[in-house]
mmCIF file of C-alpha atoms in Angstrom:
data_model
loop_
_atom_site.group_PDB
_atom_site.id
_atom_site.type_symbol
_atom_site.label_atom_id
_atom_site.label_comp_id
_atom_site.label_asym_id
_atom_site.label_seq_id
_atom_site.Cartn_x
_atom_site.Cartn_y
_atom_site.Cartn_z
ATOM 1 C CA LYS A 1 0.000 0.000 0.000
ATOM 2 C CA ALA A 2 1.201 3.488 -0.759
ATOM 3 C CA GLY A 3 1.862 5.647 2.292
ATOM 4 C CA VAL A 4 0.508 9.049 3.165
ATOM 5 C CA THR A 5 1.480 11.641 0.595
ATOM 6 C CA GLN A 6 1.647 15.375 1.066
ATOM 7 C CA THR A 7 2.081 18.122 -1.471
ATOM 8 C CA PRO A 8 3.923 20.315 -1.855
ATOM 9 C CA ARG A 9 6.961 19.192 0.131
ATOM 10 C CA TYR A 10 8.420 22.689 0.405
ATOM 11 C CA LEU A 11 6.814 26.082 0.205
ATOM 12 C CA ILE A 12 8.009 29.639 0.633
ATOM 13 C CA LYS A 13 5.467 32.398 1.161
ATOM 14 C CA THR A 14 5.473 35.952 2.411
ATOM 15 C CA ARG A 15 3.552 37.439 5.295
ATOM 16 C CA GLY A 16 -0.081 38.109 4.540
ATOM 17 C CA GLN A 17 -0.372 35.475 1.831
ATOM 18 C CA GLN A 18 -2.423 32.338 2.141
ATOM 19 C CA VAL A 19 -1.444 28.742 1.524
ATOM 20 C CA THR A 20 -3.181 25.438 0.842
ATOM 21 C CA LEU A 21 -1.564 22.118 1.689
ATOM 22 C CA SER A 22 -2.788 18.764 0.477
ATOM 23 C CA CYS A 23 -2.767 15.293 1.994
ATOM 24 C CA SER A 24 -3.715 11.929 0.521
ATOM 25 C CA PRO A 25 -4.213 9.258 3.194
ATOM 26 C CA ILE A 26 -3.451 5.591 2.941
ATOM 27 C CA SER A 27 -6.070 3.816 0.876
ATOM 28 C CA GLY A 28 -8.928 2.727 3.110
ATOM 29 C CA HIS A 29 -8.117 5.194 5.889
ATOM 30 C CA ARG A 30 -10.991 7.515 6.642
ATOM 31 C CA SER A 31 -9.435 9.720 9.286
ATOM 32 C CA VAL A 32 -6.948 12.489 8.577
ATOM 33 C CA SER A 33 -5.263 14.642 11.211
ATOM 34 C CA TRP A 34 -3.044 17.650 10.764
ATOM 35 C CA TYR A 35 -0.186 18.750 12.987
ATOM 36 C CA GLN A 36 2.196 21.668 13.153
ATOM 37 C CA GLN A 37 5.736 20.855 14.226
ATOM 38 C CA THR A 38 8.203 23.508 15.345
ATOM 39 C CA PRO A 39 11.414 23.230 17.389
ATOM 40 C CA GLY A 40 9.944 25.337 20.167
ATOM 41 C CA GLN A 41 6.467 23.848 20.486
ATOM 42 C CA GLY A 42 6.908 20.289 19.268
ATOM 43 C CA LEU A 43 4.015 18.510 17.597
ATOM 44 C CA GLN A 44 0.804 20.482 17.952
ATOM 45 C CA PHE A 45 -2.553 19.087 16.887
ATOM 46 C CA LEU A 46 -4.464 21.246 14.417
ATOM 47 C CA PHE A 47 -7.583 19.295 13.484
ATOM 48 C CA GLU A 48 -8.937 15.889 12.657
ATOM 49 C CA TYR A 49 -11.391 14.903 9.937
ATOM 50 C CA PHE A 50 -13.426 11.775 9.563
ATOM 51 C CA SER A 51 -15.833 11.135 6.711
ATOM 52 C CA GLU A 52 -15.678 14.771 5.576
ATOM 53 C CA THR A 53 -16.531 16.086 9.054
ATOM 54 C CA GLN A 54 -14.210 17.897 11.404
ATOM 55 C CA ARG A 55 -14.231 15.754 14.492
ATOM 56 C CA ASN A 56 -11.687 17.548 16.668
ATOM 57 C CA LYS A 57 -9.894 20.853 16.634
ATOM 58 C CA GLY A 58 -6.777 22.001 18.424
ATOM 59 C CA ASN A 59 -6.042 25.382 19.902
ATOM 60 C CA PHE A 60 -5.168 27.347 16.772
ATOM 61 C CA PRO A 61 -6.647 30.605 15.459
ATOM 62 C CA GLY A 62 -9.351 30.662 12.836
ATOM 63 C CA ARG A 63 -6.756 31.449 10.155
ATOM 64 C CA PHE A 64 -6.127 27.712 10.131
ATOM 65 C CA SER A 65 -8.844 25.723 8.439
ATOM 66 C CA GLY A 66 -9.239 22.432 6.704
ATOM 67 C CA ARG A 67 -11.566 20.146 4.889
ATOM 68 C CA GLN A 68 -11.874 16.573 3.797
ATOM 69 C CA PHE A 69 -13.253 15.284 0.545
ATOM 70 C CA SER A 70 -15.365 12.235 -0.165
ATOM 71 C CA ASN A 71 -12.265 10.263 -1.208
ATOM 72 C CA SER A 72 -10.732 11.057 2.226
ATOM 73 C CA ARG A 73 -8.136 13.404 0.760
ATOM 74 C CA SER A 74 -7.718 16.468 2.907
ATOM 75 C CA GLU A 75 -6.526 20.015 2.538
ATOM 76 C CA MET A 76 -5.581 22.586 5.094
ATOM 77 C CA ASN A 77 -5.496 26.309 4.509
ATOM 78 C CA VAL A 78 -3.691 29.037 6.368
ATOM 79 C CA SER A 79 -4.733 32.583 5.597
ATOM 80 C CA THR A 80 -2.937 35.823 6.362
ATOM 81 C CA LEU A 81 0.355 34.084 6.992
ATOM 82 C CA GLU A 82 2.547 35.208 9.874
ATOM 83 C CA LEU A 83 6.242 34.611 10.421
ATOM 84 C CA GLY A 84 5.374 32.265 13.279
ATOM 85 C CA ASP A 85 3.535 29.969 10.900
ATOM 86 C CA SER A 86 6.861 28.738 9.552
ATOM 87 C CA ALA A 87 6.867 25.070 10.463
ATOM 88 C CA LEU A 88 6.662 21.512 9.259
ATOM 89 C CA TYR A 89 3.027 20.600 8.653
ATOM 90 C CA LEU A 90 2.359 16.929 9.047
ATOM 91 C CA CYS A 91 -0.642 14.971 7.970
ATOM 92 C CA ALA A 92 -1.481 11.612 9.526
ATOM 93 C CA SER A 93 -4.066 9.079 8.529
ATOM 94 C CA SER A 94 -5.670 6.261 10.461
ATOM 95 C CA LEU A 95 -8.442 3.777 9.878
ATOM 96 C CA ALA A 96 -10.986 5.428 12.119
ATOM 97 C CA GLY A 97 -9.090 7.928 14.277
ATOM 98 C CA THR A 98 -10.307 6.663 17.597
ATOM 99 C CA GLY A 99 -10.416 3.382 19.383
ATOM 100 C CA ASP A 100 -7.946 1.232 21.108
ATOM 101 C CA THR A 101 -5.011 1.367 18.763
ATOM 102 C CA ASP A 102 -5.100 4.941 17.530
ATOM 103 C CA THR A 103 -2.202 4.161 15.192
ATOM 104 C CA GLN A 104 -1.474 7.158 13.028
ATOM 105 C CA TYR A 105 0.592 6.985 9.860
ATOM 106 C CA PHE A 106 2.367 10.210 9.075
ATOM 107 C CA GLY A 107 3.225 11.709 5.731
ATOM 108 C CA PRO A 108 6.603 13.313 5.005
ATOM 109 C CA GLY A 109 5.268 16.769 5.764
ATOM 110 C CA THR A 110 5.240 20.131 4.036
ATOM 111 C CA ARG A 111 7.989 22.504 5.105
ATOM 112 C CA LEU A 112 6.462 26.000 5.063
ATOM 113 C CA THR A 113 8.707 29.029 5.320
ATOM 114 C CA VAL A 114 7.109 32.447 5.756
ATOM 115 C CA LEU A 115 9.316 35.430 4.914
ATOM 116 C CA GLY B 1 -3.524 20.918 34.003
ATOM 117 C CA GLN B 2 -3.195 18.248 31.366
ATOM 118 C CA SER B 3 0.249 17.482 30.029
ATOM 119 C CA LEU B 4 2.872 14.954 29.088
ATOM 120 C CA GLU B 5 6.400 15.003 30.459
ATOM 121 C CA GLN B 6 9.390 13.210 29.026
ATOM 122 C CA PRO B 7 13.141 13.879 29.263
ATOM 123 C CA SER B 8 14.540 16.140 26.579
ATOM 124 C CA GLU B 9 17.634 14.063 25.890
ATOM 125 C CA VAL B 10 19.067 10.643 26.646
ATOM 126 C CA THR B 11 22.472 9.326 25.614
ATOM 127 C CA ALA B 12 23.701 5.741 25.522
ATOM 128 C CA VAL B 13 26.256 3.529 23.809
ATOM 129 C CA GLU B 14 25.718 0.917 21.153
ATOM 130 C CA GLY B 15 24.514 -2.390 22.527
ATOM 131 C CA ALA B 16 23.167 -0.856 25.718
ATOM 132 C CA ILE B 17 19.598 -0.643 27.011
ATOM 133 C CA VAL B 18 17.851 2.679 27.453
ATOM 134 C CA GLN B 19 14.524 3.624 29.000
ATOM 135 C CA ILE B 20 12.577 6.737 28.056
ATOM 136 C CA ASN B 21 9.945 7.705 30.594
ATOM 137 C CA CYS B 22 6.683 9.509 30.033
ATOM 138 C CA THR B 23 4.345 10.812 32.688
ATOM 139 C CA TYR B 24 0.984 12.302 31.951
ATOM 140 C CA GLN B 25 -1.642 14.265 33.787
ATOM 141 C CA THR B 26 -5.178 13.934 32.566
ATOM 142 C CA SER B 27 -8.634 13.450 33.906
ATOM 143 C CA GLY B 28 -9.340 11.004 31.097
ATOM 144 C CA PHE B 29 -7.203 8.401 29.443
ATOM 145 C CA TYR B 30 -7.326 6.705 26.088
ATOM 146 C CA GLY B 31 -4.027 4.826 25.846
ATOM 147 C CA LEU B 32 -0.337 5.709 25.435
ATOM 148 C CA SER B 33 1.435 5.609 22.084
ATOM 149 C CA TRP B 34 5.081 5.960 21.126
ATOM 150 C CA TYR B 35 6.485 7.372 17.915
ATOM 151 C CA GLN B 36 9.998 7.618 16.507
ATOM 152 C CA GLN B 37 11.185 10.470 14.328
ATOM 153 C CA HIS B 38 14.559 10.709 12.624
ATOM 154 C CA ASP B 39 15.924 14.108 11.682
ATOM 155 C CA GLY B 40 14.174 15.301 8.550
ATOM 156 C CA GLY B 41 11.744 12.400 8.623
ATOM 157 C CA ALA B 42 8.146 11.805 9.594
ATOM 158 C CA PRO B 43 7.081 10.289 12.915
ATOM 159 C CA THR B 44 6.556 6.553 12.700
ATOM 160 C CA PHE B 45 4.424 4.510 15.051
ATOM 161 C CA LEU B 46 6.281 2.221 17.451
ATOM 162 C CA SER B 47 3.821 0.895 19.995
ATOM 163 C CA TYR B 48 0.573 1.401 21.851
ATOM 164 C CA ASN B 49 -0.484 0.508 25.399
ATOM 165 C CA GLY B 50 -4.183 0.596 26.173
ATOM 166 C CA LEU B 51 -3.914 -1.535 29.283
ATOM 167 C CA ASP B 52 -1.367 -1.864 32.081
ATOM 168 C CA GLY B 53 1.668 -3.963 31.410
ATOM 169 C CA LEU B 54 4.396 -4.555 28.916
ATOM 170 C CA GLU B 55 4.090 -4.718 25.134
ATOM 171 C CA GLU B 56 7.082 -6.150 23.279
ATOM 172 C CA THR B 57 7.965 -5.661 19.637
ATOM 173 C CA GLY B 58 11.408 -6.916 18.806
ATOM 174 C CA ARG B 59 14.074 -4.763 20.442
ATOM 175 C CA PHE B 60 11.464 -2.259 21.598
ATOM 176 C CA SER B 61 9.107 -2.652 24.547
ATOM 177 C CA SER B 62 6.615 -0.256 26.043
ATOM 178 C CA PHE B 63 5.133 -0.284 29.504
ATOM 179 C CA LEU B 64 2.121 1.404 31.023
ATOM 180 C CA SER B 65 0.899 1.881 34.577
ATOM 181 C CA ARG B 66 -2.412 3.711 34.534
ATOM 182 C CA SER B 67 -2.547 3.979 38.326
ATOM 183 C CA ASP B 68 0.781 5.841 38.258
ATOM 184 C CA SER B 69 -0.016 7.797 35.054
ATOM 185 C CA TYR B 70 3.332 6.607 33.802
ATOM 186 C CA GLY B 71 4.765 4.740 30.906
ATOM 187 C CA TYR B 72 8.111 4.070 29.337
ATOM 188 C CA LEU B 73 9.727 2.929 26.124
ATOM 189 C CA LEU B 74 12.569 0.448 26.471
ATOM 190 C CA LEU B 75 15.082 0.052 23.687
ATOM 191 C CA GLN B 76 17.440 -2.904 23.869
ATOM 192 C CA GLU B 77 20.607 -3.750 21.957
ATOM 193 C CA LEU B 78 20.894 -0.147 20.861
ATOM 194 C CA GLN B 79 22.101 0.535 17.345
ATOM 195 C CA MET B 80 23.381 3.758 15.820
ATOM 196 C CA LYS B 81 20.241 3.940 13.694
ATOM 197 C CA ASP B 82 18.168 4.259 16.890
ATOM 198 C CA SER B 83 19.456 7.817 17.263
ATOM 199 C CA ALA B 84 16.246 9.774 16.813
ATOM 200 C CA SER B 85 13.554 11.638 18.708
ATOM 201 C CA TYR B 86 10.949 9.610 20.567
ATOM 202 C CA PHE B 87 7.514 10.979 21.403
ATOM 203 C CA CYS B 88 4.882 9.680 23.751
ATOM 204 C CA ALA B 89 1.314 10.582 22.897
ATOM 205 C CA VAL B 90 -2.106 10.332 24.483
ATOM 206 C CA ARG B 91 -5.552 11.629 23.689
ATOM 207 C CA LEU B 92 -6.457 14.339 26.181
ATOM 208 C CA PRO B 93 -9.991 15.543 26.866
ATOM 209 C CA SER B 94 -10.781 18.852 25.241
ATOM 210 C CA GLY B 95 -14.166 20.424 24.702
ATOM 211 C CA GLY B 96 -16.083 17.196 25.122
ATOM 212 C CA SER B 97 -13.769 15.229 22.865
ATOM 213 C CA TYR B 98 -10.300 13.723 23.030
ATOM 214 C CA ILE B 99 -7.494 15.258 20.989
ATOM 215 C CA PRO B 100 -4.103 13.697 20.198
ATOM 216 C CA THR B 101 -1.396 15.284 22.342
ATOM 217 C CA PHE B 102 2.316 14.620 21.990
ATOM 218 C CA GLY B 103 5.101 15.094 24.490
ATOM 219 C CA ARG B 104 7.953 17.433 23.565
ATOM 220 C CA GLY B 105 10.055 14.473 22.514
ATOM 221 C CA THR B 106 13.203 12.801 23.814
ATOM 222 C CA SER B 107 16.308 13.044 21.685
ATOM 223 C CA LEU B 108 18.178 9.739 21.912
ATOM 224 C CA ILE B 109 21.853 9.896 21.017
ATOM 225 C CA VAL B 110 23.595 6.573 20.557
ATOM 226 C CA HIS B 111 27.393 6.637 20.702
ATOM 227 C CA PRO B 112 29.684 3.982 19.234
#
């Protein structure tokens, strides 16, 4: 099975711009979660989608949004970029997102740099 | 509050055994997971403990004590390739749901 794929892998934007990141989960996985990883804050949960519905949301401002499509692919959008948004954005997929195992499979991430 | 604590760095030599501890504070509990992340790579799942006790997967074992809100990852017969960051993770209650929460990570440095 192919793993989780994320596009683009690298992105450079300037303050005030917006960005859309894409994630394709493992075939058959219906849950997609997004994380922001920075050296100072570690892995921070952004949101989780299951069957096109946002099931959970982390503590991030409304500039961060996402959606999931009927084929389970997901996108996240960040509007009005700030310097502090520079980070590695990771997408993870799982079969159902909850339950006993909660095994998440991570993609390679999108490295976003905001200038 | 609700949080996860793990050491920031651990060093060991090849062939040795190392234990990475994780303590958590939460009013709810959903199970403890461990992930490995090499520099420049994505986190990869190592193990999950939903119940008390030891789970063994090859050279890696993970332990959980729910009464002590404590778990650990045990790495045996260390190899250079084990040098990486290790994260413990739980689902913490938030707004009526449970959200995935990761510790800050433990950087394991394996010396020859």
